[in-house]
XYZ file of C-alpha atoms in Angstrom:
142
model
C -62.502 78.081 -103.580
C -59.412 75.955 -102.983
C -59.139 73.724 -100.009
C -55.656 72.934 -98.755
C -54.622 69.264 -98.981
C -53.068 68.131 -95.799
C -49.511 66.921 -96.067
C -48.814 63.138 -96.116
C -47.453 61.763 -93.029
C -43.821 61.022 -93.149
C -44.185 57.564 -91.756
C -46.700 55.318 -93.473
C -49.140 53.597 -91.188
C -49.306 49.845 -91.326
C -52.071 48.699 -93.682
C -54.054 45.720 -92.416
C -56.580 45.494 -95.251
C -56.485 46.558 -98.843
C -58.897 49.147 -100.216
C -61.458 46.463 -100.985
C -61.597 45.337 -97.405
C -59.754 42.029 -98.069
C -56.393 40.975 -96.830
C -54.963 39.547 -93.611
C -57.408 38.963 -90.983
C -57.189 37.715 -87.464
C -56.431 34.082 -86.534
C -58.946 31.479 -87.563
C -59.120 29.919 -84.100
C -58.218 31.093 -80.683
C -54.905 29.599 -79.300
C -56.627 27.302 -76.787
C -58.400 25.114 -79.211
C -56.759 22.112 -80.914
C -57.323 23.592 -84.398
C -54.699 26.264 -83.730
C -51.898 23.790 -82.967
C -49.820 22.596 -85.847
C -49.279 18.888 -86.569
C -45.655 18.996 -85.332
C -46.785 20.667 -82.026
C -49.489 18.116 -81.616
C -47.069 15.283 -82.172
C -44.699 16.742 -79.714
C -47.440 16.851 -77.112
C -48.158 13.139 -77.736
C -44.426 12.339 -77.101
C -44.358 14.498 -73.984
C -47.562 12.681 -72.685
C -45.916 9.349 -73.186
C -42.665 10.466 -71.492
C -44.629 11.854 -68.562
C -46.427 8.619 -68.096
C -43.146 6.610 -68.171
C -41.188 9.108 -65.978
C -43.542 8.366 -63.027
C -42.314 4.732 -63.035
C -38.746 5.311 -64.171
C -37.391 8.602 -62.597
C -34.014 8.114 -64.294
C -35.746 9.190 -67.578
C -35.479 12.770 -66.348
C -31.858 12.709 -67.487
C -32.745 11.543 -70.969
C -33.399 13.977 -73.885
C -36.432 13.130 -75.992
C -36.175 14.637 -79.373
C -38.742 14.672 -82.230
C -37.267 14.778 -85.691
C -39.164 14.907 -88.946
C -37.498 12.060 -90.847
C -34.665 9.764 -90.104
C -31.420 9.816 -91.980
C -31.347 7.402 -94.931
C -29.896 4.081 -93.820
C -30.993 0.610 -95.013
C -34.163 -0.355 -96.724
C -36.246 0.052 -93.554
C -37.571 3.259 -92.091
C -37.232 3.372 -88.321
C -39.964 4.982 -86.205
C -37.445 5.883 -83.472
C -33.936 5.337 -82.252
C -31.830 5.648 -79.061
C -28.432 7.033 -78.550
C -26.680 6.003 -75.288
C -25.148 8.699 -73.157
C -21.593 9.733 -73.983
C -19.056 11.759 -72.098
C -20.101 15.022 -73.711
C -23.838 14.424 -74.160
C -26.801 12.857 -72.272
C -28.669 9.777 -73.523
C -31.119 10.684 -76.247
C -34.277 9.040 -77.671
C -35.350 10.166 -81.127
C -38.970 9.797 -82.456
C -39.537 10.382 -86.135
C -42.706 12.225 -86.833
C -43.336 11.560 -90.475
C -42.892 7.812 -90.474
C -45.335 7.551 -87.452
C -47.927 9.860 -89.041
C -47.846 7.872 -92.366
C -48.630 4.564 -90.441
C -51.560 5.889 -88.611
C -54.974 7.186 -89.593
C -56.272 9.224 -86.599
C -55.015 10.830 -83.384
C -55.784 7.777 -81.161
C -53.904 5.420 -83.367
C -51.078 7.923 -83.538
C -51.000 8.246 -79.669
C -50.814 4.414 -79.280
C -47.996 4.149 -81.833
C -45.963 7.074 -80.329
C -46.223 5.452 -76.910
C -45.086 2.023 -78.286
C -42.103 3.606 -79.977
C -41.179 5.490 -76.790
C -41.499 2.328 -74.703
C -39.471 0.355 -77.166
C -36.715 2.933 -77.292
C -36.598 3.345 -73.434
C -36.481 -0.438 -73.038
C -33.543 -0.568 -75.539
C -31.785 2.178 -73.724
C -32.236 0.554 -70.330
C -31.583 -2.919 -71.541
C -34.973 -4.249 -70.450
C -38.008 -5.862 -72.129
C -40.693 -3.374 -73.298
C -43.288 -5.238 -71.135
C -41.125 -4.498 -67.967
C -40.926 -0.795 -68.924
C -44.701 -0.482 -69.285
C -46.798 -3.472 -68.221
C -49.572 -2.372 -70.733
C -47.233 -2.461 -73.679
C -48.856 -4.310 -76.605
C -52.265 -4.654 -74.906
C -53.825 -1.423 -76.080
């Protein structure tokens, strides 16, 4: 007795696993735990925390763009951790923080947070024409 073979569907269904039960699985960690954030997102959060801390004291920083870049453009023999660009007629003032040079100089997240804050304070001080200690009284003490 012959049994009829059903026709194949015209549209293939998405295959989530291969025939051995291996293949793509769900995420390793839920999105709310630190494991799920990338290093660049974590670094961006450190910069944002530092900026938020300074904006409470210096409201004019709301008009400044804070940008995180991977690496600086090649210049001299030194590698900067950050730089500031004053406002022009067609762009607002910008402060650049370079992620890879900062990460290379630190061993853990706490050291990285301190160095990021120091770099941001130094660049804000340069942009405003002030001493870093007047921008953040705790500069250099932590």
